[in-house]
Amino acid sequence: MYRTHSNGELRLTNVGQEVTLAGWVQKTRDKGFMIWVDLRDRYGITQLIFDEERTPKDIVEKAKTLGREFVIQVKGEVIERVSKNDNIATGEVEILVKELAILNESLTPPFTIEDETDGGDELRMKYRYLDIRRNPVKESLIFRHKVAIEVRKYLSDKEFIEVETPVLIKSTPEGARDFVVPSRMNEGQFYALPQSPQTFKQLLMVGGMDKYFQIVKCFRDEDLRADRQPEFTQIDCEMAFVEQEDILNTFEGLTRHLLKEVNGVEIADFPRMTYDVAMKKYGNDKPDIRFGMEFGELNEVAQHKEFGVFNNAELVVGIAVPGGASYTRKEIDKLIDWVKRPQVGALGMVYVKCNEDGSFKSSVDKFYDQEDLAKWAETTGAKPGDLICVLSGVADKVRAQLSALRMELAERLGLRDPKVFAPLWVVDFPLLEWDEDTERYHAMHHPFTSPKPEDMAMLDTDPGKVRANAYDLVLNGNEIGGGSIRIHDKETQALMFDHLGFTPEEAKEQFGFLMNAFEYGAPPHGGLAFGLDRLVAILGGQETIRDFIAFPKNNSGRDVMIDAPSNIDDEQLKELNLKLSL
Ligand code: ASP
């Protein structure tokens, strides 16, 4: 037996027992006549003591050779510590060592295995197995496991069946590029890795599985943005014989379950908001509703004077910043510089200080009197002591800019508390989205999403206005899930492909299998997928997903530990009938 106990287990009640422990040497303290060693494993740290008077001499000598991260096994007696350590669970006891075996030696690790390490990102990723020994990473992985278990429990209780779908498939359109895998046995042909199991889960509904889920890897070859991974994990779900309402209720239930079981938080409100309202009130389809600062549209109360900038704008819109009236001129100038940064892109910012005495002082006093400004305050909900920030220009752009400012100010004001959770559904997304590059409409969600029946007539006349039975689950300003009610009849699906610019031949070639399945009694169905990595990070109160993934890729899509991607040898290329033209 390698060990009788873990290193997180022993307490005063164990005093007097003979135990065997194993683990890694966290640190040693050599006082000459006495040596202390902190022994670590996943469960905690236990202090070992090698005492010249009570430990055999050769064992004491051996202990002097121990280095950091050596793997050892000891036998000894649990004794009460003289000076106790309340920072660790085993801090009242130590092990008086009688036998010591060095199971493996270790090189000096390239960074310290401590909660606060001296290792930079690149180094930590290269030696990720050492990084995983550190508490923050270890805890994050255990946390992820807990979330996954709770997901499985909840869905299984609701009669969902976890079904595995294939990884070597052909293209599924989720709007990214496919990763492809050459087929040796089928010369010149390629598999694609799934961007999601979308078509398979729909086929499972045709197959009568009724309620499906899968915690599944998905692959998207996108230009990597910060904190995106080319392979990531979804909680993928689909249900038959449901309407949108059934799906929202089921997965509102899952979200509540997770927040309760994992975070101990009961959610009071779980609002639903249409896409249009989200854009109008927050300038964003994934609004952070942990705080207010909702948009006030000011066209009516700001376009009646001689101020050309506003008069020529499609939209004039502002937010009230709580307590902002006390900002100095310098602070406000800095804020103006902030919105003018290329990443935000505003041309300028008008501001109004709402003084405590009820008067107003603005950067456009030349054009607007106190009565005008009082109306702005009313529209933006500004109170005495607040600052109104106003942007203007092309509606879409201004909304995005003001949304960025709203988030930035909320961050600075400490309104984005990671321990507060504010989920909501955003519903009624547009079906189609105009793509400037290709100059045509794309499916905003994916081509299997059903249009709202009442909007179908607009498909020919005003396609951009057609709404879909599509919804996103938003948590603290992040989209953590999204899905739709699907098309389940062949005619509508063919119509959609047509509107998306597929010829009937192309549609048949790419999605013939789905269209065929729709001829054999496809039930009405719908579903959604959660991004597990992000969900876990948010529940864990963290900004980045990296440490919730055991072996993540870096920002260039590389695994620097195993050094992938890498070249393959000529023999392999030949077998695959591939030629590199470099
Ligand atoms: N397949 C979709 C996605 O990956 C989710 C869904 O519609 O269920 O975003």
Coordinates of C-alpha atoms and ligand atoms in Angstrom, one line a residue:
M1 CA 0.0 0.0 0.0
Y2 CA 1.5 3.3 -1.1
R3 CA -0.3 5.4 1.5
T4 CA -2.8 4.9 4.3
H5 CA -3.9 8.5 4.2
S6 CA -3.8 11.5 1.9
N7 CA -1.9 14.7 2.8
G8 CA -5.1 16.5 3.6
E9 CA -6.6 14.1 6.0
L10 CA -4.8 13.8 9.3
R11 CA -6.1 15.6 12.4
L12 CA -5.5 15.7 16.2
T13 CA -7.8 12.6 16.5
N14 CA -5.2 10.6 14.5
V15 CA -2.4 11.4 17.0
G16 CA -0.6 8.2 18.0
Q17 CA -1.4 6.4 14.7
E18 CA 1.3 4.9 12.5
V19 CA 0.7 6.1 8.9
T20 CA 2.2 5.9 5.5
L21 CA 2.1 9.0 3.3
A22 CA 3.3 9.7 -0.2
G23 CA 3.5 12.9 -2.3
W24 CA 5.8 15.7 -3.5
V25 CA 8.2 17.7 -1.5
Q26 CA 6.8 21.2 -1.4
K27 CA 9.6 22.6 0.7
T28 CA 12.3 21.6 3.3
R29 CA 13.6 23.4 6.3
D30 CA 16.9 22.1 7.7
K31 CA 17.8 23.3 11.2
G32 CA 20.7 20.8 11.5
F33 CA 19.3 18.7 14.3
M34 CA 15.8 18.8 12.8
I35 CA 14.4 18.8 9.3
W36 CA 10.9 19.7 8.4
V37 CA 9.4 18.8 5.0
D38 CA 6.0 19.9 3.6
L39 CA 4.6 16.9 1.8
R40 CA 2.0 17.8 -0.9
D41 CA -0.6 15.9 -2.9
R42 CA -3.9 16.9 -4.5
Y43 CA -5.6 16.9 -1.1
G44 CA -3.3 19.1 0.8
I45 CA -0.1 19.4 2.7
T46 CA 1.2 17.5 5.8
Q47 CA 4.3 18.5 7.7
L48 CA 6.9 15.8 8.2
I49 CA 9.5 16.0 10.9
F50 CA 12.9 14.3 10.9
D51 CA 14.4 14.6 14.4
E52 CA 18.0 13.5 15.1
E53 CA 16.9 12.1 18.5
R54 CA 13.9 10.2 17.4
T55 CA 14.5 9.4 13.7
P56 CA 17.1 6.8 12.6
K57 CA 20.3 8.5 11.6
D58 CA 20.4 7.2 8.0
I59 CA 16.9 8.5 7.4
V60 CA 17.9 11.9 8.6
E61 CA 20.8 11.9 6.3
K62 CA 18.6 10.8 3.4
A63 CA 16.1 13.6 4.2
K64 CA 19.0 16.1 3.8
T65 CA 19.2 15.1 0.1
L66 CA 15.6 15.9 -0.7
G67 CA 14.9 18.6 -3.2
R68 CA 11.7 20.4 -4.3
E69 CA 9.3 18.2 -6.1
F70 CA 11.0 14.9 -5.2
V71 CA 8.4 12.1 -4.9
I72 CA 8.7 10.4 -1.6
Q73 CA 7.0 7.9 0.7
V74 CA 7.3 8.0 4.5
K75 CA 6.2 5.9 7.4
G76 CA 5.9 7.5 10.8
E77 CA 3.7 8.4 13.8
V78 CA 1.2 11.2 13.9
I79 CA 2.2 13.6 16.7
E80 CA 0.7 16.9 17.9
R81 CA 2.6 19.9 16.7
V82 CA 4.2 22.3 19.1
S83 CA 3.6 25.4 17.0
K84 CA 0.3 25.0 15.1
N85 CA -0.6 26.4 11.7
D86 CA -4.2 27.4 11.3
N87 CA -3.7 28.1 7.6
I88 CA -3.9 24.4 6.6
A89 CA -6.3 21.7 7.6
T90 CA -3.6 19.4 8.9
G91 CA -1.9 22.2 10.8
E92 CA -2.3 20.8 14.2
V93 CA -0.3 17.6 13.6
E94 CA 2.9 16.4 12.0
I95 CA 4.5 13.1 11.2
L96 CA 7.5 11.9 13.1
V97 CA 9.2 10.0 10.3
K98 CA 10.7 6.6 10.8
E99 CA 11.1 5.4 7.2
L100 CA 11.7 7.3 4.0
A101 CA 11.7 6.1 0.4
I102 CA 12.6 8.3 -2.5
L103 CA 10.3 7.2 -5.2
N104 CA 11.5 9.6 -7.8
E105 CA 13.9 12.6 -8.0
S106 CA 13.0 15.8 -9.7
L107 CA 14.9 18.5 -11.5
T108 CA 14.5 21.9 -9.9
P109 CA 11.1 23.1 -11.4
P110 CA 11.4 26.1 -13.8
F111 CA 8.9 28.0 -11.7
T112 CA 7.8 27.9 -8.1
I113 CA 4.9 25.5 -7.4
E114 CA 3.0 28.1 -5.3
D115 CA -0.3 29.8 -5.6
E116 CA 1.5 33.0 -6.7
T117 CA 4.1 31.6 -9.0
D118 CA 7.1 33.4 -10.6
G119 CA 6.4 31.5 -13.9
G120 CA 5.2 33.5 -16.9
D121 CA 2.4 32.3 -19.1
E122 CA 4.6 30.7 -21.8
L123 CA 6.7 28.8 -19.3
R124 CA 3.6 27.6 -17.4
M125 CA 2.1 26.3 -20.6
K126 CA 5.3 24.5 -21.6
Y127 CA 5.4 22.7 -18.3
R128 CA 1.7 22.5 -17.8
Y129 CA 2.0 19.3 -15.8
L130 CA 3.9 21.3 -13.2
D131 CA 1.4 24.1 -13.4
I132 CA -1.4 21.7 -12.7
R133 CA 0.3 20.9 -9.4
R134 CA -0.4 24.5 -8.3
N135 CA -3.6 25.1 -6.3
P136 CA -5.3 27.6 -8.5
V137 CA -5.1 25.4 -11.6
K138 CA -5.8 22.2 -9.7
E139 CA -8.9 23.8 -8.1
S140 CA -10.1 25.2 -11.4
L141 CA -10.0 21.7 -13.0
I142 CA -11.8 20.2 -10.0
F143 CA -14.4 23.0 -10.2
R144 CA -14.9 22.2 -13.9
H145 CA -15.5 18.5 -13.0
K146 CA -18.1 19.6 -10.4
V147 CA -20.0 21.7 -13.0
A148 CA -19.9 18.9 -15.6
I149 CA -21.2 16.4 -13.0
E150 CA -24.1 18.7 -12.0
V151 CA -24.9 19.2 -15.7
R152 CA -25.1 15.5 -16.2
K153 CA -27.2 15.0 -13.1
Y154 CA -29.7 17.7 -14.0
L155 CA -30.1 16.6 -17.6
S156 CA -30.2 12.9 -16.8
D157 CA -32.9 13.5 -14.2
K158 CA -34.9 15.3 -16.9
E159 CA -34.6 12.2 -19.1
F160 CA -31.9 13.5 -21.5
I161 CA -29.7 10.8 -22.9
E162 CA -26.0 11.5 -23.6
V163 CA -25.2 10.3 -27.0
E164 CA -21.8 10.5 -28.7
T165 CA -21.6 11.8 -32.2
P166 CA -18.7 11.3 -34.6
V167 CA -15.7 13.6 -34.8
L168 CA -14.7 12.7 -38.4
I169 CA -17.5 14.2 -40.3
K170 CA -18.2 16.7 -43.1
S171 CA -18.7 20.4 -42.7
T172 CA -21.3 21.8 -40.3
P173 CA -22.0 25.4 -40.8
E174 CA -21.5 27.4 -37.6
G175 CA -19.9 30.3 -39.4
A176 CA -16.2 29.4 -39.0
R177 CA -13.7 27.5 -41.1
D178 CA -13.4 23.8 -40.7
F179 CA -10.4 21.9 -39.5
V180 CA -9.9 19.1 -42.0
V181 CA -8.4 15.7 -41.8
P182 CA -7.1 13.9 -45.0
S183 CA -8.4 10.4 -45.5
R184 CA -5.7 7.9 -46.4
M185 CA -8.2 5.3 -47.6
N186 CA -10.2 7.7 -49.8
E187 CA -7.6 9.4 -51.9
G188 CA -8.0 13.2 -52.2
Q189 CA -10.9 13.3 -49.8
F190 CA -11.1 14.9 -46.4
Y191 CA -13.1 14.7 -43.2
A192 CA -14.0 17.9 -41.4
L193 CA -14.0 18.1 -37.6
P194 CA -17.3 19.2 -36.2
Q195 CA -17.8 22.9 -35.5
S196 CA -20.7 21.5 -33.5
P197 CA -22.8 18.3 -33.6
Q198 CA -25.7 20.3 -35.0
T199 CA -26.8 18.1 -37.8
F200 CA -26.3 14.9 -35.9
K201 CA -28.4 16.0 -33.0
Q202 CA -31.2 16.9 -35.4
L203 CA -30.9 13.5 -36.9
L204 CA -31.1 12.0 -33.4
M205 CA -34.5 13.8 -33.1
V206 CA -35.6 12.2 -36.3
G207 CA -34.3 9.0 -34.8
G208 CA -36.7 9.5 -31.9
M209 CA -34.2 10.0 -29.1
D210 CA -36.5 12.9 -27.9
K211 CA -34.0 14.5 -25.5
Y212 CA -30.3 14.4 -26.2
F213 CA -27.3 16.0 -24.7
Q214 CA -23.5 15.6 -25.0
I215 CA -20.6 17.3 -23.4
V216 CA -18.6 17.5 -26.5
K217 CA -15.5 18.9 -28.2
C218 CA -16.1 21.3 -31.1
F219 CA -13.5 22.7 -33.5
R220 CA -13.5 26.0 -35.2
D221 CA -10.6 27.3 -37.3
E222 CA -11.1 31.0 -36.6
D223 CA -8.6 33.8 -36.4
L224 CA -7.9 33.5 -32.7
R225 CA -9.2 36.3 -30.5
A226 CA -8.0 36.7 -27.0
D227 CA -9.3 33.9 -24.8
R228 CA -10.7 31.7 -27.7
Q229 CA -9.6 28.2 -28.2
P230 CA -9.6 26.4 -31.6
E231 CA -11.0 23.4 -29.8
F232 CA -13.6 24.0 -27.0
T233 CA -16.3 22.1 -25.2
Q234 CA -20.0 22.5 -25.5
I235 CA -22.9 21.2 -23.5
D236 CA -24.9 20.4 -26.6
C237 CA -28.7 19.7 -26.2
E238 CA -31.7 19.0 -28.4
M239 CA -35.3 18.2 -27.7
A240 CA -38.2 17.0 -29.8
F241 CA -41.9 18.1 -29.6
V242 CA -41.0 21.4 -28.0
E243 CA -41.7 25.1 -28.4
Q244 CA -39.3 27.8 -27.6
E245 CA -40.9 28.2 -24.2
D246 CA -40.2 24.6 -23.2
I247 CA -36.5 25.0 -24.1
L248 CA -36.1 28.3 -22.2
N249 CA -37.8 26.8 -19.2
T250 CA -35.6 23.6 -19.2
F251 CA -32.3 25.4 -19.5
E252 CA -33.3 28.2 -17.2
G253 CA -33.7 25.3 -14.8
L254 CA -30.3 24.0 -15.6
T255 CA -28.7 27.4 -15.0
R256 CA -30.5 27.8 -11.7
H257 CA -29.5 24.3 -10.7
L258 CA -25.8 25.0 -11.5
L259 CA -25.8 28.4 -9.7
K260 CA -27.4 26.7 -6.7
E261 CA -25.3 23.6 -6.5
V262 CA -22.0 25.0 -7.6
N263 CA -22.2 28.6 -6.2
G264 CA -24.8 28.3 -3.5
V265 CA -26.7 31.2 -5.2
E266 CA -30.5 31.3 -5.7
I267 CA -31.5 33.5 -8.6
A268 CA -34.6 35.6 -8.1
D269 CA -35.1 37.1 -11.6
F270 CA -34.4 35.4 -14.9
P271 CA -35.7 38.0 -17.4
R272 CA -36.3 37.6 -21.1
M273 CA -35.5 40.5 -23.4
T274 CA -35.9 40.8 -27.1
Y275 CA -32.9 41.4 -29.2
D276 CA -34.3 44.8 -30.3
V277 CA -34.8 45.9 -26.7
A278 CA -31.3 44.6 -25.7
M279 CA -29.8 46.7 -28.5
K280 CA -31.8 49.8 -27.7
K281 CA -31.2 49.7 -23.9
Y282 CA -27.7 48.3 -23.8
G283 CA -26.3 48.6 -27.3
N284 CA -25.4 44.9 -27.1
D285 CA -27.0 41.5 -27.6
K286 CA -25.4 40.2 -24.5
P287 CA -26.2 42.8 -21.9
D288 CA -24.6 42.8 -18.5
I289 CA -27.6 43.5 -16.3
R290 CA -25.9 43.3 -12.9
F291 CA -26.1 47.1 -13.0
G292 CA -28.3 49.8 -14.6
M293 CA -26.8 52.6 -16.7
E294 CA -29.4 51.9 -19.4
F295 CA -29.3 53.9 -22.6
G296 CA -31.5 57.0 -23.0
E297 CA -32.2 57.9 -26.7
L298 CA -32.0 61.7 -26.9
N299 CA -32.9 62.5 -30.5
E300 CA -36.2 64.1 -29.5
V301 CA -34.7 66.3 -26.8
A302 CA -31.4 67.1 -28.5
Q303 CA -32.0 67.7 -32.2
H304 CA -34.0 70.9 -31.9
K305 CA -31.1 73.4 -31.5
E306 CA -28.2 74.6 -33.6
F307 CA -25.8 71.8 -32.7
G308 CA -24.9 70.3 -36.0
V309 CA -23.1 67.3 -34.7
F310 CA -26.4 66.0 -33.1
N311 CA -28.7 67.3 -35.8
N312 CA -26.8 65.3 -38.4
A313 CA -26.6 62.1 -36.4
E314 CA -28.9 59.1 -36.9
L315 CA -28.8 58.5 -33.1
V316 CA -28.0 60.6 -30.1
V317 CA -27.8 58.4 -27.0
G318 CA -26.5 58.8 -23.5
I319 CA -26.0 57.0 -20.2
A320 CA -25.9 58.3 -16.6
V321 CA -22.8 57.5 -14.7
P322 CA -23.6 57.3 -11.0
G323 CA -21.5 59.8 -9.0
G324 CA -19.8 61.0 -12.1
A325 CA -20.5 64.7 -11.5
S326 CA -17.5 64.8 -9.2
Y327 CA -15.1 63.8 -12.0
T328 CA -12.5 66.5 -12.6
R329 CA -12.0 68.1 -16.0
K330 CA -8.9 66.0 -16.4
E331 CA -10.7 62.8 -15.6
I332 CA -13.4 63.6 -18.1
D333 CA -10.8 64.5 -20.8
K334 CA -9.3 61.0 -20.2
L335 CA -12.7 59.5 -20.6
I336 CA -13.1 61.3 -23.9
D337 CA -9.7 60.0 -25.0
W338 CA -10.9 56.6 -24.1
V339 CA -13.9 56.6 -26.3
K340 CA -11.8 58.1 -29.1
R341 CA -9.4 55.2 -29.1
P342 CA -9.5 53.2 -32.3
Q343 CA -10.8 50.1 -30.5
V344 CA -13.9 52.1 -29.5
G345 CA -14.0 54.6 -32.4
A346 CA -16.2 57.5 -31.2
L347 CA -15.5 60.9 -32.7
G348 CA -16.1 62.7 -29.4
M349 CA -18.3 62.8 -26.4
V350 CA -20.7 65.4 -25.0
Y351 CA -21.1 65.4 -21.2
V352 CA -23.5 66.9 -18.7
K353 CA -22.7 67.2 -15.0
C354 CA -25.8 66.9 -12.9
N355 CA -25.0 69.1 -9.9
E356 CA -26.3 68.3 -6.4
D357 CA -28.3 71.5 -6.4
G358 CA -30.3 70.4 -9.4
S359 CA -28.5 72.6 -11.9
F360 CA -26.6 71.3 -14.9
K361 CA -23.2 72.1 -16.4
S362 CA -22.5 70.7 -19.9
S363 CA -19.9 70.8 -22.6
V364 CA -22.6 72.1 -24.9
D365 CA -24.0 74.9 -22.7
K366 CA -23.7 77.2 -25.8
F367 CA -26.5 75.2 -27.5
Y368 CA -28.6 73.8 -24.7
D369 CA -30.3 75.5 -21.7
Q370 CA -31.1 74.1 -18.3
E371 CA -34.5 73.0 -19.4
D372 CA -33.1 71.0 -22.3
L373 CA -30.5 69.3 -20.0
A374 CA -33.2 68.5 -17.5
K375 CA -34.9 66.5 -20.2
W376 CA -31.7 64.6 -21.0
A377 CA -31.4 63.8 -17.3
E378 CA -34.9 62.5 -17.3
T379 CA -34.4 60.4 -20.4
T380 CA -31.2 58.8 -19.1
G381 CA -32.4 58.5 -15.6
A382 CA -29.6 60.7 -14.3
K383 CA -29.8 61.9 -10.7
P384 CA -28.1 64.8 -9.0
G385 CA -24.4 63.9 -8.7
D386 CA -24.4 61.9 -11.9
L387 CA -22.6 62.5 -15.2
I388 CA -24.4 62.0 -18.5
C389 CA -22.1 60.8 -21.3
V390 CA -23.6 61.3 -24.8
L391 CA -22.4 59.9 -28.1
S392 CA -23.9 60.4 -31.5
G393 CA -23.6 59.1 -35.1
V394 CA -24.7 56.1 -37.1
A395 CA -27.0 54.1 -34.9
D396 CA -25.3 50.7 -34.9
K397 CA -21.9 52.1 -34.4
V398 CA -22.9 54.5 -31.6
R399 CA -24.7 51.8 -29.8
A400 CA -21.6 49.6 -29.8
Q401 CA -19.4 52.5 -28.7
L402 CA -21.7 53.5 -25.8
S403 CA -21.9 49.9 -24.8
A404 CA -18.1 49.7 -24.6
L405 CA -18.1 52.9 -22.5
R406 CA -20.9 51.5 -20.2
M407 CA -18.9 48.3 -19.5
E408 CA -15.7 50.2 -18.9
L409 CA -17.3 52.6 -16.5
A410 CA -19.1 49.8 -14.7
E411 CA -15.7 48.0 -14.3
R412 CA -14.1 51.1 -12.9
L413 CA -17.1 51.7 -10.5
G414 CA -16.8 48.1 -9.3
L415 CA -20.3 47.2 -10.6
R416 CA -19.2 44.0 -12.2
D417 CA -18.9 41.9 -9.1
P418 CA -18.0 38.3 -10.2
K419 CA -19.9 37.0 -7.2
V420 CA -23.1 38.4 -8.4
F421 CA -24.9 36.5 -11.1
A422 CA -27.5 38.0 -13.5
P423 CA -28.7 35.6 -16.2
L424 CA -31.2 36.5 -18.9
W425 CA -32.5 35.2 -22.2
V426 CA -32.2 37.3 -25.2
V427 CA -34.9 36.2 -27.7
D428 CA -36.2 37.0 -31.2
F429 CA -32.8 37.4 -32.9
P430 CA -32.8 38.4 -36.5
L431 CA -32.8 35.4 -38.8
L432 CA -30.3 36.8 -41.3
E433 CA -27.3 39.1 -41.1
W434 CA -25.9 41.2 -43.9
D435 CA -22.3 40.4 -44.6
E436 CA -20.3 43.4 -46.0
D437 CA -17.5 41.2 -47.4
T438 CA -19.6 38.7 -49.4
E439 CA -22.4 41.2 -49.9
R440 CA -25.1 38.8 -49.1
Y441 CA -27.2 37.6 -46.2
H442 CA -25.8 34.9 -43.8
A443 CA -27.7 32.9 -41.2
M444 CA -27.2 34.8 -38.0
H445 CA -27.4 31.6 -36.0
H446 CA -27.2 28.7 -38.5
P447 CA -29.2 27.7 -41.6
F448 CA -31.4 25.2 -39.7
T449 CA -33.0 27.9 -37.5
S450 CA -36.7 28.5 -38.2
P451 CA -38.0 31.9 -39.0
K452 CA -40.9 33.2 -37.0
P453 CA -44.0 32.1 -39.0
E454 CA -45.5 35.6 -38.9
D455 CA -42.3 37.1 -40.4
M456 CA -42.0 34.6 -43.3
A457 CA -43.7 37.0 -45.7
M458 CA -40.9 39.5 -45.3
L459 CA -38.2 36.9 -46.5
D460 CA -38.6 38.3 -50.0
T461 CA -39.3 41.9 -49.3
D462 CA -37.2 42.8 -46.3
P463 CA -35.0 39.8 -45.3
G464 CA -33.0 41.7 -42.6
K465 CA -36.2 42.3 -40.6
V466 CA -37.3 38.6 -40.4
R467 CA -37.0 37.4 -36.8
A468 CA -36.0 33.9 -35.9
N469 CA -37.0 31.5 -33.2
A470 CA -33.5 31.9 -31.8
Y471 CA -32.3 32.7 -28.3
D472 CA -29.2 33.3 -26.4
L473 CA -28.5 32.7 -22.7
V474 CA -26.5 35.6 -21.3
L475 CA -24.7 35.7 -18.0
N476 CA -22.9 38.7 -16.7
G477 CA -22.4 40.2 -20.1
N478 CA -21.3 36.9 -21.7
E479 CA -23.1 34.8 -24.2
I480 CA -22.9 31.4 -22.5
G481 CA -25.4 29.6 -24.7
G482 CA -27.4 29.9 -27.8
G483 CA -29.9 27.9 -29.9
S484 CA -33.1 27.8 -31.8
I485 CA -36.2 26.0 -32.8
R486 CA -35.3 24.2 -36.1
I487 CA -36.9 23.9 -39.4
H488 CA -38.2 20.4 -39.7
D489 CA -39.8 20.3 -43.1
K490 CA -38.0 20.0 -46.3
E491 CA -39.7 22.9 -48.1
T492 CA -38.9 25.5 -45.6
Q493 CA -35.3 24.1 -45.3
A494 CA -35.0 24.3 -49.1
L495 CA -36.3 27.9 -49.0
M496 CA -33.8 28.9 -46.4
F497 CA -30.9 27.4 -48.4
D498 CA -32.1 29.3 -51.4
H499 CA -32.2 32.6 -49.4
L500 CA -28.7 31.9 -48.1
G501 CA -27.4 31.6 -51.7
F502 CA -27.1 27.9 -52.0
T503 CA -28.1 26.4 -55.4
P504 CA -30.3 23.3 -55.0
E505 CA -27.4 21.2 -56.1
E506 CA -25.0 22.7 -53.5
A507 CA -27.7 22.3 -50.8
K508 CA -28.2 18.7 -51.8
E509 CA -24.4 18.0 -51.9
Q510 CA -23.8 19.5 -48.5
F511 CA -27.0 18.7 -46.6
G512 CA -28.8 16.1 -48.7
F513 CA -28.7 13.7 -45.8
L514 CA -30.6 16.1 -43.6
M515 CA -33.1 16.9 -46.3
N516 CA -33.6 13.2 -46.9
A517 CA -34.2 12.6 -43.2
F518 CA -36.8 15.3 -43.2
E519 CA -38.8 13.1 -45.6
Y520 CA -39.2 10.4 -43.0
G521 CA -41.3 12.0 -40.3
A522 CA -39.0 14.6 -38.6
P523 CA -40.6 15.8 -35.4
P524 CA -40.7 19.5 -34.5
H525 CA -37.5 20.1 -32.5
G526 CA -35.1 22.6 -31.1
G527 CA -32.2 23.0 -28.8
L528 CA -29.2 24.9 -27.8
A529 CA -25.6 24.6 -26.8
F530 CA -23.7 26.1 -23.9
G531 CA -20.0 26.9 -24.1
L532 CA -18.7 24.9 -21.1
D533 CA -15.3 26.5 -20.8
R534 CA -16.7 30.0 -20.5
L535 CA -19.6 28.9 -18.3
V536 CA -17.2 27.3 -15.9
A537 CA -14.9 30.4 -15.8
I538 CA -17.8 32.7 -15.1
L539 CA -19.2 30.5 -12.4
G540 CA -15.7 30.3 -11.0
G541 CA -15.5 34.1 -10.9
Q542 CA -12.7 34.3 -13.4
E543 CA -12.1 36.3 -16.5
T544 CA -10.2 33.8 -18.6
I545 CA -11.0 30.3 -19.6
R546 CA -7.4 29.1 -19.8
D547 CA -7.0 27.7 -16.3
F548 CA -10.3 25.8 -16.6
I549 CA -8.8 23.8 -19.5
A550 CA -6.2 21.2 -18.6
F551 CA -4.0 21.6 -21.7
P552 CA -5.0 24.8 -23.5
K553 CA -3.6 26.2 -26.7
N554 CA -1.9 29.6 -26.8
N555 CA -3.1 32.7 -28.8
S556 CA -1.6 31.3 -32.0
G557 CA -3.4 28.0 -31.6
R558 CA -0.3 26.2 -30.5
D559 CA 0.2 23.6 -27.8
V560 CA 3.7 24.7 -26.7
M561 CA 4.1 21.7 -24.4
I562 CA 3.7 18.9 -27.1
D563 CA 4.7 21.4 -29.9
A564 CA 1.6 21.0 -32.1
P565 CA 0.9 21.6 -34.9
S566 CA 4.0 20.2 -36.3
N567 CA 5.4 18.9 -39.6
I568 CA 4.7 15.3 -40.7
D569 CA 7.3 13.3 -42.6
D570 CA 7.3 12.6 -46.3
E571 CA 6.3 9.0 -45.8
Q572 CA 3.1 10.1 -44.1
L573 CA 2.4 12.8 -46.7
K574 CA 2.8 10.2 -49.4
E575 CA 0.4 7.8 -47.8
L576 CA -2.1 10.5 -47.6
N577 CA -1.5 11.5 -51.2
L578 CA -0.6 15.0 -50.1
K579 CA 2.0 17.3 -51.6
L580 CA 3.2 20.4 -49.8
S581 CA 3.6 23.3 -52.1
L582 CA 5.6 25.8 -50.0
Ligands
ASP1 N1 -25.1 24.3 -32.8 C1 -25.3 25.6 -32.2 C2 -24.0 26.2 -31.9 O1 -22.9 25.6 -31.8 C3 -26.2 25.5 -31.0 C4 -27.5 25.1 -31.3 O2 -28.2 25.7 -32.2 O3 -28.0 24.2 -30.7 O4 -23.9 27.4 -31.6

